[in-house]
């Protein structure tokens, strides 16, 4: 049996990842059947702990938070019941809203990009995406969208943090992007335009 394809969406908060991943999920389900939509932080036990830190219910050191995301990702990939690998092996396509580029972007500082890339070899040896869509959106626009759509802000949803995260994404894509099939998407385009570009690219990797 042919393995499923692993498709990842990346970008700052409010860039449109969850909107487009849901649309693509529906399209792949209609066209090929059996597709799985997932996200990070996950809804598993480590992901729940992370969400409690992000919404300030639990206070934790930021290095601890950075390493929790790595643990959450390893479980996301390798969990014997619900891990991404179990779906791919059954021929099911998997779409993930965020993956390791998020760690490279959100945890520098306090962790270094070198440290994060090295630590992630445990993850990249298990799984790399077949395609990564990076939705590039100016921070100003992301903040406008977040103001409209979210009642509560998590600890990273500030202008200063998102500017740093944007620089980090660009640096990480420059360093690691050659190892992955990365497609940069203009986040200022309409949802329809983005959906068209993404589905066109997907048709080149999914027969
Ligand atoms: P993310 O998952 O990256 O945080 P969302 O998909 O939740 O982003 O989108 C954040 C907000 O922006 C939502 O209100 C959504 O409807 C809106 N949005 C998403 N994509 C676009 C777009 N291309 N143009 C304008 N608004 C968008
Ligand atoms: P998410 O629910 O995707 O937020 P949004 O829809 O606003 O993009 O992610 C929650 C937060 O987790 C977001 O601020 C980014 C952060 N995050 C990290 O800091 N490191 C990571 O490795 C991942 C996957 C997410």
CSV table of C-alpha atoms and ligand atoms in Angstrom, one decimal:
chain,number,residue,atom,x,y,z
A,1,UNK,CA,0.0,0.0,0.0
A,2,UNK,CA,1.2,3.5,-0.8
A,3,UNK,CA,1.9,5.7,2.2
A,4,UNK,CA,-0.1,8.8,2.8
A,5,UNK,CA,1.4,12.3,2.3
A,6,UNK,CA,2.2,14.5,5.3
A,7,UNK,CA,1.2,18.1,4.7
A,8,UNK,CA,2.1,20.9,7.1
A,9,UNK,CA,0.9,24.6,7.5
A,10,UNK,CA,3.2,27.1,9.3
A,11,UNK,CA,3.0,30.8,10.0
A,12,UNK,CA,2.5,33.2,12.9
A,13,UNK,CA,-0.7,33.3,15.0
A,14,UNK,CA,-3.6,34.6,12.9
A,15,UNK,CA,-1.9,33.9,9.6
A,16,UNK,CA,-4.8,31.7,8.4
A,17,UNK,CA,-3.4,28.2,9.0
A,18,UNK,CA,-6.4,26.7,10.6
A,19,UNK,CA,-8.8,28.3,8.0
A,20,UNK,CA,-6.8,26.8,5.1
A,21,UNK,CA,-6.1,23.4,6.7
A,22,UNK,CA,-9.8,22.8,7.3
A,23,UNK,CA,-10.6,23.7,3.6
A,24,UNK,CA,-7.8,21.5,2.3
A,25,UNK,CA,-8.9,18.7,4.7
A,26,UNK,CA,-12.4,18.8,3.2
A,27,UNK,CA,-11.1,18.9,-0.4
A,28,UNK,CA,-8.7,15.9,0.1
A,29,UNK,CA,-11.5,14.0,1.9
A,30,UNK,CA,-13.8,14.6,-1.0
A,31,UNK,CA,-11.2,13.7,-3.7
A,32,UNK,CA,-9.3,10.8,-2.0
A,33,UNK,CA,-11.4,9.8,1.0
A,34,UNK,CA,-9.8,9.2,4.4
A,35,UNK,CA,-7.7,12.2,5.3
A,36,UNK,CA,-6.7,13.1,8.9
A,37,UNK,CA,-6.5,16.7,10.2
A,38,UNK,CA,-4.4,17.4,13.2
A,39,UNK,CA,-2.6,20.3,15.0
A,40,UNK,CA,0.1,21.2,17.5
A,41,UNK,CA,0.0,21.7,20.4
A,42,UNK,CA,-2.0,18.5,20.3
A,43,UNK,CA,-5.1,17.6,22.4
A,44,UNK,CA,-3.1,14.8,24.1
A,45,UNK,CA,-1.8,15.0,27.7
A,46,UNK,CA,1.4,17.0,26.9
A,47,UNK,CA,-0.5,19.3,24.6
A,48,UNK,CA,-3.1,20.1,27.3
A,49,UNK,CA,-0.3,20.9,29.8
A,50,UNK,CA,1.2,23.3,27.1
A,51,UNK,CA,-2.2,25.0,26.6
A,52,UNK,CA,-2.4,25.6,30.3
A,53,UNK,CA,1.0,27.3,30.2
A,54,UNK,CA,0.1,29.4,27.1
A,55,UNK,CA,-3.1,30.7,28.7
A,56,UNK,CA,-1.2,31.4,32.0
A,57,UNK,CA,-3.1,28.9,34.1
A,58,UNK,CA,0.2,27.3,34.8
A,59,UNK,CA,3.4,29.2,35.1
A,60,UNK,CA,6.5,27.6,33.6
A,61,UNK,CA,10.0,28.6,32.5
A,62,UNK,CA,10.2,29.2,28.7
A,63,UNK,CA,12.9,26.6,28.1
A,64,UNK,CA,10.7,24.1,29.8
A,65,UNK,CA,7.9,25.1,27.5
A,66,UNK,CA,10.1,24.8,24.4
A,67,UNK,CA,11.1,21.2,25.4
A,68,UNK,CA,7.5,20.3,26.2
A,69,UNK,CA,6.6,21.1,22.6
A,70,UNK,CA,9.3,18.7,21.4
A,71,UNK,CA,7.9,16.0,23.7
A,72,UNK,CA,4.4,16.7,22.4
A,73,UNK,CA,5.6,16.4,18.8
A,74,UNK,CA,7.3,13.1,19.4
A,75,UNK,CA,4.1,11.7,20.8
A,76,UNK,CA,2.1,13.3,17.9
A,77,UNK,CA,4.4,11.4,15.5
A,78,UNK,CA,4.9,8.1,17.2
A,79,UNK,CA,2.0,7.4,19.5
A,80,UNK,CA,1.2,3.8,18.7
A,81,UNK,CA,-2.6,4.4,18.7
A,82,UNK,CA,-3.1,7.9,17.3
A,83,UNK,CA,0.4,9.0,16.0
A,84,UNK,CA,0.8,10.5,12.5
A,85,UNK,CA,2.9,7.5,11.4
A,86,UNK,CA,0.1,5.1,12.1
A,87,UNK,CA,-2.2,7.1,9.7
A,88,UNK,CA,0.5,7.5,7.0
A,89,UNK,CA,1.3,3.8,7.0
A,90,UNK,CA,-2.4,3.0,6.4
A,91,UNK,CA,-2.2,5.2,3.3
A,92,UNK,CA,-4.1,8.1,4.9
A,93,UNK,CA,-3.0,11.7,4.1
A,94,UNK,CA,-2.3,13.8,7.2
A,95,UNK,CA,-2.6,17.6,7.4
A,96,UNK,CA,-1.0,19.3,10.4
A,97,UNK,CA,-1.6,22.9,11.6
A,98,UNK,CA,2.0,23.5,12.8
A,99,UNK,CA,5.0,21.2,13.1
A,100,UNK,CA,8.8,21.6,13.9
A,101,UNK,CA,9.3,25.0,12.2
A,102,UNK,CA,7.0,26.4,14.9
A,103,UNK,CA,9.5,25.3,17.5
A,104,UNK,CA,12.4,26.9,15.5
A,105,UNK,CA,10.4,30.1,15.3
A,106,UNK,CA,8.8,30.5,18.8
A,107,UNK,CA,11.6,29.3,21.2
A,108,UNK,CA,14.5,31.4,20.0
A,109,UNK,CA,15.3,32.9,22.5
A,110,UNK,CA,15.6,31.5,25.2
A,111,UNK,CA,16.7,28.3,23.2
A,112,UNK,CA,19.1,28.6,20.3
A,113,UNK,CA,18.2,27.6,16.7
A,114,UNK,CA,21.2,25.2,16.7
A,115,UNK,CA,20.0,23.6,19.9
A,116,UNK,CA,16.5,23.2,18.6
A,117,UNK,CA,17.6,21.8,15.3
A,118,UNK,CA,19.9,19.3,17.0
A,119,UNK,CA,17.3,18.3,19.6
A,120,UNK,CA,14.8,17.8,16.7
A,121,UNK,CA,16.9,15.1,15.0
A,122,UNK,CA,15.1,12.6,17.2
A,123,UNK,CA,11.9,13.9,15.4
A,124,UNK,CA,13.3,14.4,11.9
A,125,UNK,CA,14.7,10.9,11.8
A,126,UNK,CA,11.1,9.7,12.3
A,127,UNK,CA,9.3,12.0,10.0
A,128,UNK,CA,9.7,15.0,7.7
A,129,UNK,CA,6.7,16.6,5.9
A,130,UNK,CA,6.2,15.9,2.2
A,131,UNK,CA,5.3,19.6,1.8
A,132,UNK,CA,5.4,22.7,4.1
A,133,UNK,CA,3.2,25.7,3.3
A,134,UNK,CA,4.6,28.8,5.1
A,135,UNK,CA,1.9,31.5,5.2
A,136,UNK,CA,3.7,34.8,5.3
A,137,UNK,CA,1.6,37.5,6.9
A,138,UNK,CA,2.8,40.9,8.2
A,139,UNK,CA,2.5,41.1,12.0
A,140,UNK,CA,0.3,44.2,11.7
A,141,UNK,CA,-2.3,42.3,9.8
A,142,UNK,CA,-2.1,39.3,12.1
A,143,UNK,CA,-2.7,41.5,15.1
A,144,UNK,CA,-5.7,43.1,13.4
A,145,UNK,CA,-7.2,39.6,12.7
A,146,UNK,CA,-6.4,38.4,16.2
A,147,UNK,CA,-8.1,41.4,17.8
A,148,UNK,CA,-11.3,40.7,15.7
A,149,UNK,CA,-11.4,36.9,16.2
A,150,UNK,CA,-10.0,36.1,19.6
A,151,UNK,CA,-11.4,36.8,23.0
A,152,UNK,CA,-8.2,35.8,24.9
A,153,UNK,CA,-4.6,36.2,23.8
A,154,UNK,CA,-2.0,33.5,24.6
A,155,UNK,CA,1.4,34.5,26.0
A,156,UNK,CA,3.0,34.7,22.5
A,157,UNK,CA,0.3,36.9,20.9
A,158,UNK,CA,2.1,40.3,21.2
A,159,UNK,CA,3.6,42.5,18.5
A,160,UNK,CA,7.1,42.2,19.9
A,161,UNK,CA,7.0,38.3,20.1
A,162,UNK,CA,5.4,37.9,16.6
A,163,UNK,CA,8.0,40.2,15.1
A,164,UNK,CA,10.7,38.0,16.6
A,165,UNK,CA,8.9,34.9,15.5
A,166,UNK,CA,8.7,36.2,11.9
A,167,UNK,CA,12.4,36.8,11.8
A,168,UNK,CA,13.0,33.3,13.3
A,169,UNK,CA,10.8,31.6,10.8
A,170,UNK,CA,12.8,33.3,7.9
A,171,UNK,CA,16.1,32.3,9.5
A,172,UNK,CA,14.9,28.7,10.1
A,173,UNK,CA,13.5,28.4,6.5
A,174,UNK,CA,16.9,29.7,5.2
A,175,UNK,CA,18.8,27.1,7.3
A,176,UNK,CA,16.5,24.1,7.1
A,177,UNK,CA,14.2,24.8,4.2
A,178,UNK,CA,16.4,23.0,1.6
A,179,UNK,CA,15.7,19.7,3.4
A,180,UNK,CA,12.0,20.1,3.0
A,181,UNK,CA,9.6,21.0,0.2
A,182,UNK,CA,8.7,24.5,1.3
A,183,UNK,CA,6.1,26.7,-0.4
A,184,UNK,CA,5.8,30.3,0.6
A,185,UNK,CA,2.3,31.6,0.5
A,186,UNK,CA,1.3,35.3,0.5
A,187,UNK,CA,-0.9,35.5,3.6
A,188,UNK,CA,-2.5,38.8,2.4
A,189,UNK,CA,-4.1,37.0,-0.5
A,190,UNK,CA,-7.8,36.0,-0.2
A,191,UNK,CA,-8.7,32.6,1.3
A,192,UNK,CA,-9.9,31.6,-2.2
A,193,UNK,CA,-6.5,32.5,-3.8
A,194,UNK,CA,-4.6,30.7,-1.1
A,195,UNK,CA,-6.8,27.6,-1.4
A,196,UNK,CA,-6.2,27.6,-5.2
A,197,UNK,CA,-2.4,27.9,-4.9
A,198,UNK,CA,-2.2,25.2,-2.2
A,199,UNK,CA,-4.4,22.7,-4.1
A,200,UNK,CA,-2.4,23.3,-7.2
A,201,UNK,CA,0.8,22.5,-5.4
A,202,UNK,CA,-0.7,19.4,-3.7
A,203,UNK,CA,-1.8,18.0,-7.1
A,204,UNK,CA,2.0,17.8,-7.9
A,205,UNK,CA,2.7,15.5,-4.9
A,206,UNK,CA,-0.6,13.5,-4.7
A,207,UNK,CA,-1.6,11.4,-7.6
B,1,LIG,P1,-4.3,30.7,12.5
B,1,LIG,O1,-4.8,29.3,12.6
B,1,LIG,O2,-3.0,30.9,11.7
B,1,LIG,O3,-4.1,31.4,13.8
B,1,LIG,P2,-6.9,31.5,11.5
B,1,LIG,O4,-7.2,30.5,10.4
B,1,LIG,O5,-7.6,31.2,12.8
B,1,LIG,O6,-5.3,31.7,11.7
B,1,LIG,O7,-7.3,32.9,11.0
B,1,LIG,C1,-7.3,34.1,11.9
B,1,LIG,C2,-8.4,35.0,11.5
B,1,LIG,O8,-8.2,35.5,10.2
B,1,LIG,C3,-9.8,34.3,11.4
B,1,LIG,O9,-10.8,35.3,11.8
B,1,LIG,C4,-10.0,34.0,9.9
B,1,LIG,O10,-11.3,34.0,9.4
B,1,LIG,C5,-9.2,35.2,9.2
B,1,LIG,N1,-8.5,34.8,8.0
B,1,LIG,C6,-7.9,33.6,7.7
B,1,LIG,N2,-7.4,33.7,6.4
B,1,LIG,C7,-7.6,34.9,5.9
B,1,LIG,C8,-7.3,35.6,4.7
B,1,LIG,N3,-6.7,35.0,3.7
B,1,LIG,N4,-7.8,36.8,4.5
B,1,LIG,C9,-8.4,37.5,5.5
B,1,LIG,N5,-8.8,36.9,6.7
B,1,LIG,C10,-8.4,35.7,6.9
B,2,LIG,P1,-2.1,27.6,17.8
B,2,LIG,O1,-3.2,26.9,18.6
B,2,LIG,O2,-1.8,27.0,16.5
B,2,LIG,O3,-2.3,29.1,17.7
B,2,LIG,P2,-2.8,30.0,16.5
B,2,LIG,O4,-4.1,29.4,16.0
B,2,LIG,O5,-3.0,31.3,17.2
B,2,LIG,O6,-1.7,30.0,15.5
B,2,LIG,O7,-0.8,27.5,18.7
B,2,LIG,C1,-0.8,28.0,20.0
B,2,LIG,C2,0.5,28.7,20.3
B,2,LIG,O8,1.6,27.7,20.4
B,2,LIG,C3,1.0,29.7,19.2
B,2,LIG,O9,1.2,30.9,19.9
B,2,LIG,C4,2.3,29.1,18.7
B,2,LIG,C5,2.8,28.2,19.9
B,2,LIG,N1,3.7,27.1,19.5
B,2,LIG,C6,5.0,27.2,20.0
B,2,LIG,O10,5.4,28.1,20.7
B,2,LIG,N2,5.9,26.2,19.7
B,2,LIG,C7,5.5,25.1,18.9
B,2,LIG,O11,6.4,24.2,18.7
B,2,LIG,C8,4.2,25.1,18.4
B,2,LIG,C9,3.7,23.9,17.6
B,2,LIG,C10,3.3,26.1,18.7
